[in-house]
């Protein structure tokens, strides 16, 4: 196919960029201990939590922003960011969907997520975070019946302080890295899930995040604990409105899986990627880590990343329990001037631990993306196994795709395999499809979707459909 | 006193000695030496915080105090046991200094020049100055800067266009068991004219009890259509510290093959960089490293596809026993608009002990789309099915494992076409295998049989 | 229906077709035979629109339309379909998706709506059964991991579903055992109709025992040097190609 046509295919407009006008309760830009105290007080947190935050902040002050990633962006002015905003007054928060600000519901409509319908039809409980405060939680009763706790982390701190105290920061310590430390100091909200022993969560849990209010960074904190023999599937999806300034997003997600527990965490990420010159996109610096503490526990990360100007994200598994299993399935699509440095870490500590990594990267336009992964096999991880498949597809000759896998193997009984390929869409495949009468654009979509199949099939059904649609939108106009 | 300062003091001493002995040197060398020393002083030795040295700790070098050799005396009898038994054009260096006694240039054809660096500088320093340092200046690494600061001796090989050198050119670097640990900073320069062809062997070996530091930098310039096979057989004494970098610049349709075999040394780091600068250039990297005890072997390779229609292929095998540690970092960079590239990389490692460790990092950095690139790495154990198959043929389990380990290395070694090297490696690998494998005698016997039957090369 | 006039085609500067003429009418079955390297596969590839070939002069018209001006998919939608000698593997893309997308693209081009799902499935199942293919083929990725015979059957299956006006079969018999060949031939024969034409490219006469051509053309060195009926194929089988070459040179 001619390069110009490919180029055309690569260009597209962001269809989900718009701004909702809801009055925010926002602190002025800047960060110091008083801002942290303000956040903590606003959220009615216990004293120990404030101390925890301040400790994180003090650690953060001593840390340097990491520069090892294959990313290029202007320096972030952390004092120019406002660290708290809440829609309406917290005490007036709606208790049911009927009470939700219609503008917010409208926002979800525009995103193609009719909340009530979707929740009812798909049997999904939705904990929606708008800016930094949780505004609605549904299906709580049904979950409560099963004994599952699903609420905002602020509520959890109030209602289940022992659980929060026990697990918060136990997977991603406060000072783990620059962005995690920042998050620990200033996080405003996020989700909390606890599935008790032996319980299989009766529905898929889902959260939608949005960034709004100019210059407001979002710092979600998610904590999911799956007790012995418990199971949960959690879906995270996000999109953001168009903005001129770059917006910072530094979330932390901690998963804890005890004996025989299984956590499936799926993400479709579609933050605003910036305009054609790359202006105004979201900076996404996320720390996601799972601790497979119990024997035979299993955590599966699946992600479809199509958005953000900058993505820095490595969902990881610490495989501590004997025979525990970690999985990472990822599709990353970059276009325009997007940059992504993403991958995973599989840390094998326990005997008989297994991990699988399947990463599919698609780079188009002037974008640049890197897979960065670590597979570490410790001396006690007898019989550990890892298989990694890491493929990149290039569309157009102005983009870049890179692979940086680290393997640190310290056990002779381990088996570690890594395969990676980089290529463009096969001319012969395109010709074959077009010779069957299929347009070039459809053929590209079809081939790209086929390329991502191994990952999409890991997504829950509704999400898989959404992901395929998203991929087509992303490459739309990117091809056509 | 900083680690760097210790080394710079040794440099000062050497320079005053040279001055006292009225050994003049061209002003350009003095200037480069000075700039390199300043650069090295500014950089200091790399630490594990440097990405390129993440898995290799060089404090043993930085904290050491190494003197420079003053003579090249070496027992002829010992040398005879160490030298590769092949007819070759040979330059020998003892602790970095040239030994005319142990060198032999009689088979050198016209069109080819092979001489020690000191002599090349004395004869026509301007001719050397143009090429020397073109590929590896002081920027590559602190060690390259250190080498440049200490530039004194080495080998210069020049092939006129169309020259075909039949016999291998062997550069033999002998390490002596000295009272004080010695360092050397040899420099190798190979300029191969258009369509010239040669095989160069860098052979590092020495007296068993030696514990010296070798810091070598090599530069290879291949003109249009030149073909060079470069063997590195590193079987330095187990106390030696060995740092090496080889930089290759390839012209149109040139072909470069590197066989990088590392069996010796306590701490070894190899950097191999090829720049494929014009269409049709092709680089093959073949490597084998076998470490045991507490040996540490780090291989960093890089291929820069700077032009369209260039090809690279890499295959490295590592075997690690005891508490040895191996590092493989292979990188392929495809520059923007370097279309129609093919680049393949494979790395397989075998861990023989639970306390051995391998750190592998195969990297691709790609900025062009019409390319075929892949890499694969595997780390694991011997194929149990193969072990079983051999046992059903009546071979005991340990021998079977030994044979399969040898076969694992063999996949790379069978492409070696200097029999003496292949043989030496096979014997060493067999000899290095844990005794329970009981293979050394078997290999010995079979190789001797080959010779007795007159099937060998000689 | 198809008219090829004085066609000259080059690949990377080397002339492969050197003034080829061919006319195909509805209802006819044509076989193009010739020694290796004569340019047999080039002809069908150029008609299908493979961009690796450069048409230096000559014309191809299909039902009055200038084929060389049409995009690859437009040619297919107009009813020019190529059965590949080496069908391409497309990992992850299910056969059923490819079939449906192709059929709908064709219908859309004709101004028809998408085919209703039940109707589509009924059609596909029927054709699968005809080709003695298991329903599970639909769920497998296009040609991925297929045996040689399965790939060729799959090509014919696509023909049966898409119902081209001119079916071009490039060495459809290569790599087939006799049973697979029979199934493929049956599929092709079922395509024969008064409105449809078939163009087969083959090296061996064997295929023509199963699919009887109306016309046989001998392609040597970029030109059709001899045309005849099916007996010509038999003659080629027994005498080889040399005599034709000599005859045409004389």
PDB file of N, CA and C in Angstrom, chain A residues 68 70 366-368 372 374 376 379 382 394-424, chain B residues 51 54-55 325 331 336-337 339 347 349 351-381:
ATOM      1  N   UNK A  68      14.778   7.192  32.774  1.00  0.00           N
ATOM      2  CA  UNK A  68      15.269   6.060  31.991  1.00  0.00           C
ATOM      3  C   UNK A  68      14.322   5.618  30.891  1.00  0.00           C
ATOM      4  N   UNK A  70      11.954   5.535  27.559  1.00  0.00           N
ATOM      5  CA  UNK A  70      12.162   6.008  26.196  1.00  0.00           C
ATOM      6  C   UNK A  70      11.081   7.047  25.880  1.00  0.00           C
ATOM      7  N   UNK A 366       3.542   9.581  13.887  1.00  0.00           N
ATOM      8  CA  UNK A 366       4.873   9.952  14.366  1.00  0.00           C
ATOM      9  C   UNK A 366       5.097   9.437  15.783  1.00  0.00           C
ATOM     10  N   UNK A 367       4.386   8.418  16.141  1.00  0.00           N
ATOM     11  CA  UNK A 367       4.428   7.967  17.527  1.00  0.00           C
ATOM     12  C   UNK A 367       5.627   7.064  17.782  1.00  0.00           C
ATOM     13  N   UNK A 368       5.845   6.841  19.047  1.00  0.00           N
ATOM     14  CA  UNK A 368       6.998   6.075  19.471  1.00  0.00           C
ATOM     15  C   UNK A 368       6.571   5.194  20.634  1.00  0.00           C
ATOM     16  N   UNK A 372       8.896  -2.491  27.719  1.00  0.00           N
ATOM     17  CA  UNK A 372       9.979  -2.635  28.691  1.00  0.00           C
ATOM     18  C   UNK A 372       9.517  -3.658  29.716  1.00  0.00           C
ATOM     19  N   UNK A 374      10.545  -6.862  32.715  1.00  0.00           N
ATOM     20  CA  UNK A 374      11.543  -7.552  33.531  1.00  0.00           C
ATOM     21  C   UNK A 374      10.986  -8.910  33.935  1.00  0.00           C
ATOM     22  N   UNK A 376      12.252 -11.737  36.456  1.00  0.00           N
ATOM     23  CA  UNK A 376      13.308 -12.034  37.422  1.00  0.00           C
ATOM     24  C   UNK A 376      12.987 -13.351  38.105  1.00  0.00           C
ATOM     25  N   UNK A 379      16.499 -17.139  43.459  1.00  0.00           N
ATOM     26  CA  UNK A 379      17.158 -18.413  43.729  1.00  0.00           C
ATOM     27  C   UNK A 379      16.217 -19.475  44.322  1.00  0.00           C
ATOM     28  N   UNK A 382      12.263 -22.466  42.353  1.00  0.00           N
ATOM     29  CA  UNK A 382      12.562 -23.733  41.644  1.00  0.00           C
ATOM     30  C   UNK A 382      11.476 -24.020  40.619  1.00  0.00           C
ATOM     31  N   UNK A 394       4.366  -1.897  12.728  1.00  0.00           N
ATOM     32  CA  UNK A 394       4.591  -0.500  12.387  1.00  0.00           C
ATOM     33  C   UNK A 394       3.698  -0.115  11.216  1.00  0.00           C
ATOM     34  N   UNK A 395       3.041   1.050  11.345  1.00  0.00           N
ATOM     35  CA  UNK A 395       2.222   1.551  10.245  1.00  0.00           C
ATOM     36  C   UNK A 395       2.790   2.901   9.864  1.00  0.00           C
ATOM     37  N   UNK A 396       3.446   2.966   8.728  1.00  0.00           N
ATOM     38  CA  UNK A 396       4.092   4.201   8.295  1.00  0.00           C
ATOM     39  C   UNK A 396       5.549   4.219   8.698  1.00  0.00           C
ATOM     40  N   UNK A 397       6.318   5.105   8.069  1.00  0.00           N
ATOM     41  CA  UNK A 397       7.768   5.065   8.282  1.00  0.00           C
ATOM     42  C   UNK A 397       8.274   6.183   9.185  1.00  0.00           C
ATOM     43  N   UNK A 398       7.366   6.851   9.927  1.00  0.00           N
ATOM     44  CA  UNK A 398       7.792   7.925  10.823  1.00  0.00           C
ATOM     45  C   UNK A 398       7.647   7.527  12.294  1.00  0.00           C
ATOM     46  N   UNK A 399       7.281   6.291  12.530  1.00  0.00           N
ATOM     47  CA  UNK A 399       7.055   5.882  13.910  1.00  0.00           C
ATOM     48  C   UNK A 399       8.185   4.960  14.367  1.00  0.00           C
ATOM     49  N   UNK A 400       8.198   4.669  15.657  1.00  0.00           N
ATOM     50  CA  UNK A 400       9.250   3.799  16.178  1.00  0.00           C
ATOM     51  C   UNK A 400       8.670   2.766  17.129  1.00  0.00           C
ATOM     52  N   UNK A 401       9.257   1.598  17.130  1.00  0.00           N
ATOM     53  CA  UNK A 401       8.826   0.555  18.065  1.00  0.00           C
ATOM     54  C   UNK A 401      10.068  -0.109  18.633  1.00  0.00           C
ATOM     55  N   UNK A 402      10.101  -0.203  19.956  1.00  0.00           N
ATOM     56  CA  UNK A 402      11.329  -0.662  20.605  1.00  0.00           C
ATOM     57  C   UNK A 402      11.021  -1.737  21.640  1.00  0.00           C
ATOM     58  N   UNK A 403      11.981  -2.572  21.877  1.00  0.00           N
ATOM     59  CA  UNK A 403      11.779  -3.667  22.808  1.00  0.00           C
ATOM     60  C   UNK A 403      12.949  -3.725  23.774  1.00  0.00           C
ATOM     61  N   UNK A 404      12.661  -3.596  25.052  1.00  0.00           N
ATOM     62  CA  UNK A 404      13.724  -3.655  26.063  1.00  0.00           C
ATOM     63  C   UNK A 404      13.373  -4.666  27.151  1.00  0.00           C
ATOM     64  N   UNK A 405      13.528  -5.931  26.876  1.00  0.00           N
ATOM     65  CA  UNK A 405      13.196  -6.909  27.901  1.00  0.00           C
ATOM     66  C   UNK A 405      14.413  -7.230  28.768  1.00  0.00           C
ATOM     67  N   UNK A 406      14.238  -7.191  30.058  1.00  0.00           N
ATOM     68  CA  UNK A 406      15.311  -7.570  30.978  1.00  0.00           C
ATOM     69  C   UNK A 406      14.989  -8.952  31.526  1.00  0.00           C
ATOM     70  N   UNK A 407      15.974  -9.817  31.544  1.00  0.00           N
ATOM     71  CA  UNK A 407      15.776 -11.125  32.149  1.00  0.00           C
ATOM     72  C   UNK A 407      16.882 -11.367  33.154  1.00  0.00           C
ATOM     73  N   UNK A 408      16.506 -11.621  34.386  1.00  0.00           N
ATOM     74  CA  UNK A 408      17.505 -11.879  35.417  1.00  0.00           C
ATOM     75  C   UNK A 408      17.182 -13.237  36.007  1.00  0.00           C
ATOM     76  N   UNK A 409      18.005 -14.208  35.646  1.00  0.00           N
ATOM     77  CA  UNK A 409      17.634 -15.575  35.955  1.00  0.00           C
ATOM     78  C   UNK A 409      18.665 -16.191  36.884  1.00  0.00           C
ATOM     79  N   UNK A 410      18.223 -16.527  38.064  1.00  0.00           N
ATOM     80  CA  UNK A 410      19.156 -17.031  39.058  1.00  0.00           C
ATOM     81  C   UNK A 410      18.782 -18.401  39.560  1.00  0.00           C
ATOM     82  N   UNK A 411      18.187 -19.209  38.689  1.00  0.00           N
ATOM     83  CA  UNK A 411      17.828 -20.548  39.112  1.00  0.00           C
ATOM     84  C   UNK A 411      17.928 -21.509  37.941  1.00  0.00           C
ATOM     85  N   UNK A 412      18.713 -22.561  38.135  1.00  0.00           N
ATOM     86  CA  UNK A 412      18.998 -23.428  36.991  1.00  0.00           C
ATOM     87  C   UNK A 412      17.804 -24.267  36.572  1.00  0.00           C
ATOM     88  N   UNK A 413      16.782 -24.363  37.426  1.00  0.00           N
ATOM     89  CA  UNK A 413      15.631 -25.178  37.040  1.00  0.00           C
ATOM     90  C   UNK A 413      14.548 -24.329  36.381  1.00  0.00           C
ATOM     91  N   UNK A 414      14.846 -23.048  36.175  1.00  0.00           N
ATOM     92  CA  UNK A 414      13.857 -22.159  35.556  1.00  0.00           C
ATOM     93  C   UNK A 414      13.897 -22.291  34.040  1.00  0.00           C
ATOM     94  N   UNK A 415      12.764 -22.057  33.432  1.00  0.00           N
ATOM     95  CA  UNK A 415      12.713 -22.013  31.980  1.00  0.00           C
ATOM     96  C   UNK A 415      12.137 -20.668  31.575  1.00  0.00           C
ATOM     97  N   UNK A 416      12.903 -19.928  30.836  1.00  0.00           N
ATOM     98  CA  UNK A 416      12.457 -18.600  30.434  1.00  0.00           C
ATOM     99  C   UNK A 416      12.594 -18.488  28.923  1.00  0.00           C
ATOM    100  N   UNK A 417      11.511 -18.128  28.293  1.00  0.00           N
ATOM    101  CA  UNK A 417      11.557 -17.989  26.846  1.00  0.00           C
ATOM    102  C   UNK A 417      11.046 -16.628  26.459  1.00  0.00           C
ATOM    103  N   UNK A 418      11.716 -16.019  25.541  1.00  0.00           N
ATOM    104  CA  UNK A 418      11.298 -14.699  25.095  1.00  0.00           C
ATOM    105  C   UNK A 418      11.367 -14.659  23.576  1.00  0.00           C
ATOM    106  N   UNK A 419      10.286 -14.211  22.964  1.00  0.00           N
ATOM    107  CA  UNK A 419      10.309 -14.056  21.516  1.00  0.00           C
ATOM    108  C   UNK A 419       9.782 -12.678  21.179  1.00  0.00           C
ATOM    109  N   UNK A 420      10.410 -12.045  20.238  1.00  0.00           N
ATOM    110  CA  UNK A 420       9.917 -10.728  19.834  1.00  0.00           C
ATOM    111  C   UNK A 420      10.074 -10.574  18.335  1.00  0.00           C
ATOM    112  N   UNK A 421       9.109  -9.926  17.734  1.00  0.00           N
ATOM    113  CA  UNK A 421       9.215  -9.628  16.313  1.00  0.00           C
ATOM    114  C   UNK A 421       8.780  -8.189  16.081  1.00  0.00           C
ATOM    115  N   UNK A 422       9.331  -7.591  15.061  1.00  0.00           N
ATOM    116  CA  UNK A 422       8.872  -6.269  14.643  1.00  0.00           C
ATOM    117  C   UNK A 422       8.736  -6.300  13.133  1.00  0.00           C
ATOM    118  N   UNK A 423       7.606  -5.846  12.652  1.00  0.00           N
ATOM    119  CA  UNK A 423       7.412  -5.845  11.211  1.00  0.00           C
ATOM    120  C   UNK A 423       6.313  -4.868  10.863  1.00  0.00           C
ATOM    121  N   UNK A 424       6.069  -4.706   9.579  1.00  0.00           N
ATOM    122  CA  UNK A 424       4.918  -3.890   9.212  1.00  0.00           C
ATOM    123  C   UNK A 424       3.804  -4.825   8.766  1.00  0.00           C
TER     124      UNK A 424
ATOM    125  N   UNK B  51      23.249   2.414  33.112  1.00  0.00           N
ATOM    126  CA  UNK B  51      22.470   1.340  32.486  1.00  0.00           C
ATOM    127  C   UNK B  51      23.372   0.304  31.796  1.00  0.00           C
ATOM    128  N   UNK B  54      24.799  -2.061  34.422  1.00  0.00           N
ATOM    129  CA  UNK B  54      23.833  -2.465  35.431  1.00  0.00           C
ATOM    130  C   UNK B  54      24.174  -3.805  36.088  1.00  0.00           C
ATOM    131  N   UNK B  55      24.687  -4.739  35.295  1.00  0.00           N
ATOM    132  CA  UNK B  55      24.915  -6.084  35.820  1.00  0.00           C
ATOM    133  C   UNK B  55      26.397  -6.387  36.064  1.00  0.00           C
ATOM    134  N   UNK B 325      28.378 -15.721  36.742  1.00  0.00           N
ATOM    135  CA  UNK B 325      27.318 -14.842  36.291  1.00  0.00           C
ATOM    136  C   UNK B 325      27.586 -14.433  34.853  1.00  0.00           C
ATOM    137  N   UNK B 331      21.719  -5.516  21.205  1.00  0.00           N
ATOM    138  CA  UNK B 331      20.829  -4.446  20.761  1.00  0.00           C
ATOM    139  C   UNK B 331      20.924  -4.254  19.256  1.00  0.00           C
ATOM    140  N   UNK B 336      15.922   5.686  11.156  1.00  0.00           N
ATOM    141  CA  UNK B 336      14.841   6.156  10.288  1.00  0.00           C
ATOM    142  C   UNK B 336      15.265   6.027   8.822  1.00  0.00           C
ATOM    143  N   UNK B 337      14.350   5.568   8.003  1.00  0.00           N
ATOM    144  CA  UNK B 337      14.573   5.426   6.555  1.00  0.00           C
ATOM    145  C   UNK B 337      15.542   4.309   6.176  1.00  0.00           C
ATOM    146  N   UNK B 339      15.272   1.247   5.296  1.00  0.00           N
ATOM    147  CA  UNK B 339      14.251   0.260   4.942  1.00  0.00           C
ATOM    148  C   UNK B 339      14.883  -1.026   4.418  1.00  0.00           C
ATOM    149  N   UNK B 347      19.600 -15.777  21.524  1.00  0.00           N
ATOM    150  CA  UNK B 347      20.480 -15.996  22.664  1.00  0.00           C
ATOM    151  C   UNK B 347      19.903 -17.140  23.480  1.00  0.00           C
ATOM    152  N   UNK B 349      20.729 -19.756  26.811  1.00  0.00           N
ATOM    153  CA  UNK B 349      21.611 -19.929  27.963  1.00  0.00           C
ATOM    154  C   UNK B 349      21.263 -21.202  28.724  1.00  0.00           C
ATOM    155  N   UNK B 351      21.922 -22.994  32.408  1.00  0.00           N
ATOM    156  CA  UNK B 351      22.427 -22.837  33.769  1.00  0.00           C
ATOM    157  C   UNK B 351      22.697 -24.234  34.327  1.00  0.00           C
ATOM    158  N   UNK B 352      23.944 -24.457  34.744  1.00  0.00           N
ATOM    159  CA  UNK B 352      24.293 -25.780  35.250  1.00  0.00           C
ATOM    160  C   UNK B 352      24.197 -25.859  36.760  1.00  0.00           C
ATOM    161  N   UNK B 353      24.049 -24.701  37.391  1.00  0.00           N
ATOM    162  CA  UNK B 353      24.016 -24.705  38.849  1.00  0.00           C
ATOM    163  C   UNK B 353      22.958 -23.734  39.349  1.00  0.00           C
ATOM    164  N   UNK B 354      22.446 -24.000  40.541  1.00  0.00           N
ATOM    165  CA  UNK B 354      21.421 -23.148  41.114  1.00  0.00           C
ATOM    166  C   UNK B 354      21.941 -21.792  41.550  1.00  0.00           C
ATOM    167  N   UNK B 355      23.253 -21.681  41.663  1.00  0.00           N
ATOM    168  CA  UNK B 355      23.780 -20.405  42.128  1.00  0.00           C
ATOM    169  C   UNK B 355      24.343 -19.581  40.981  1.00  0.00           C
ATOM    170  N   UNK B 356      24.243 -20.114  39.783  1.00  0.00           N
ATOM    171  CA  UNK B 356      24.678 -19.349  38.619  1.00  0.00           C
ATOM    172  C   UNK B 356      23.550 -18.394  38.232  1.00  0.00           C
ATOM    173  N   UNK B 357      23.915 -17.338  37.557  1.00  0.00           N
ATOM    174  CA  UNK B 357      22.888 -16.375  37.158  1.00  0.00           C
ATOM    175  C   UNK B 357      23.156 -15.853  35.758  1.00  0.00           C
ATOM    176  N   UNK B 358      22.076 -15.662  35.022  1.00  0.00           N
ATOM    177  CA  UNK B 358      22.213 -15.032  33.706  1.00  0.00           C
ATOM    178  C   UNK B 358      21.279 -13.827  33.658  1.00  0.00           C
ATOM    179  N   UNK B 359      21.769 -12.737  33.142  1.00  0.00           N
ATOM    180  CA  UNK B 359      20.931 -11.568  32.921  1.00  0.00           C
ATOM    181  C   UNK B 359      20.945 -11.289  31.432  1.00  0.00           C
ATOM    182  N   UNK B 360      19.797 -11.433  30.818  1.00  0.00           N
ATOM    183  CA  UNK B 360      19.740 -11.282  29.371  1.00  0.00           C
ATOM    184  C   UNK B 360      18.853 -10.104  29.020  1.00  0.00           C
ATOM    185  N   UNK B 361      19.264  -9.366  28.042  1.00  0.00           N
ATOM    186  CA  UNK B 361      18.477  -8.206  27.618  1.00  0.00           C
ATOM    187  C   UNK B 361      18.633  -8.027  26.120  1.00  0.00           C
ATOM    188  N   UNK B 362      17.762  -8.647  25.348  1.00  0.00           N
ATOM    189  CA  UNK B 362      17.818  -8.456  23.899  1.00  0.00           C
ATOM    190  C   UNK B 362      16.960  -7.246  23.526  1.00  0.00           C
ATOM    191  N   UNK B 363      17.541  -6.272  22.902  1.00  0.00           N
ATOM    192  CA  UNK B 363      16.786  -5.038  22.652  1.00  0.00           C
ATOM    193  C   UNK B 363      16.635  -4.729  21.168  1.00  0.00           C
ATOM    194  N   UNK B 364      15.496  -4.173  20.834  1.00  0.00           N
ATOM    195  CA  UNK B 364      15.273  -3.688  19.470  1.00  0.00           C
ATOM    196  C   UNK B 364      14.868  -2.221  19.563  1.00  0.00           C
ATOM    197  N   UNK B 365      15.468  -1.398  18.748  1.00  0.00           N
ATOM    198  CA  UNK B 365      15.057   0.003  18.690  1.00  0.00           C
ATOM    199  C   UNK B 365      14.879   0.324  17.219  1.00  0.00           C
ATOM    200  N   UNK B 366      13.619   0.511  16.825  1.00  0.00           N
ATOM    201  CA  UNK B 366      13.335   0.501  15.394  1.00  0.00           C
ATOM    202  C   UNK B 366      12.575   1.741  14.956  1.00  0.00           C
ATOM    203  N   UNK B 367      13.098   2.411  13.944  1.00  0.00           N
ATOM    204  CA  UNK B 367      12.484   3.643  13.450  1.00  0.00           C
ATOM    205  C   UNK B 367      12.130   3.564  11.966  1.00  0.00           C
ATOM    206  N   UNK B 368      12.100   2.371  11.400  1.00  0.00           N
ATOM    207  CA  UNK B 368      11.705   2.232   9.995  1.00  0.00           C
ATOM    208  C   UNK B 368      10.696   1.099   9.934  1.00  0.00           C
ATOM    209  N   UNK B 369       9.832   1.096   8.926  1.00  0.00           N
ATOM    210  CA  UNK B 369       8.756   0.106   8.970  1.00  0.00           C
ATOM    211  C   UNK B 369       8.947  -1.099   8.061  1.00  0.00           C
ATOM    212  N   UNK B 370       9.675  -0.920   6.956  1.00  0.00           N
ATOM    213  CA  UNK B 370       9.753  -2.043   6.023  1.00  0.00           C
ATOM    214  C   UNK B 370      10.933  -2.937   6.397  1.00  0.00           C
ATOM    215  N   UNK B 371      10.758  -3.648   7.493  1.00  0.00           N
ATOM    216  CA  UNK B 371      11.893  -4.360   8.053  1.00  0.00           C
ATOM    217  C   UNK B 371      11.419  -5.699   8.594  1.00  0.00           C
ATOM    218  N   UNK B 372      12.358  -6.591   8.780  1.00  0.00           N
ATOM    219  CA  UNK B 372      12.027  -7.832   9.460  1.00  0.00           C
ATOM    220  C   UNK B 372      13.018  -7.986  10.598  1.00  0.00           C
ATOM    221  N   UNK B 373      12.533  -7.864  11.806  1.00  0.00           N
ATOM    222  CA  UNK B 373      13.426  -7.981  12.943  1.00  0.00           C
ATOM    223  C   UNK B 373      12.822  -8.944  13.947  1.00  0.00           C
ATOM    224  N   UNK B 374      13.660  -9.745  14.525  1.00  0.00           N
ATOM    225  CA  UNK B 374      13.141 -10.586  15.590  1.00  0.00           C
ATOM    226  C   UNK B 374      14.265 -10.912  16.542  1.00  0.00           C
ATOM    227  N   UNK B 375      13.889 -11.193  17.761  1.00  0.00           N
ATOM    228  CA  UNK B 375      14.879 -11.759  18.655  1.00  0.00           C
ATOM    229  C   UNK B 375      14.213 -12.800  19.539  1.00  0.00           C
ATOM    230  N   UNK B 376      15.001 -13.704  19.980  1.00  0.00           N
ATOM    231  CA  UNK B 376      14.482 -14.714  20.885  1.00  0.00           C
ATOM    232  C   UNK B 376      15.556 -15.047  21.893  1.00  0.00           C
ATOM    233  N   UNK B 377      15.148 -15.247  23.134  1.00  0.00           N
ATOM    234  CA  UNK B 377      16.114 -15.743  24.105  1.00  0.00           C
ATOM    235  C   UNK B 377      15.451 -16.872  24.867  1.00  0.00           C
ATOM    236  N   UNK B 378      16.238 -17.833  25.210  1.00  0.00           N
ATOM    237  CA  UNK B 378      15.713 -18.889  26.067  1.00  0.00           C
ATOM    238  C   UNK B 378      16.760 -19.169  27.131  1.00  0.00           C
ATOM    239  N   UNK B 379      16.275 -19.463  28.305  1.00  0.00           N
ATOM    240  CA  UNK B 379      17.177 -19.921  29.353  1.00  0.00           C
ATOM    241  C   UNK B 379      16.529 -21.147  29.951  1.00  0.00           C
ATOM    242  N   UNK B 380      17.284 -22.175  30.082  1.00  0.00           N
ATOM    243  CA  UNK B 380      16.662 -23.363  30.631  1.00  0.00           C
ATOM    244  C   UNK B 380      17.663 -24.471  30.821  1.00  0.00           C
ATOM    245  N   UNK B 381      17.136 -25.670  30.743  1.00  0.00           N
ATOM    246  CA  UNK B 381      17.942 -26.835  31.027  1.00  0.00           C
ATOM    247  C   UNK B 381      18.126 -27.626  29.744  1.00  0.00           C
TER     248      UNK B 381
END
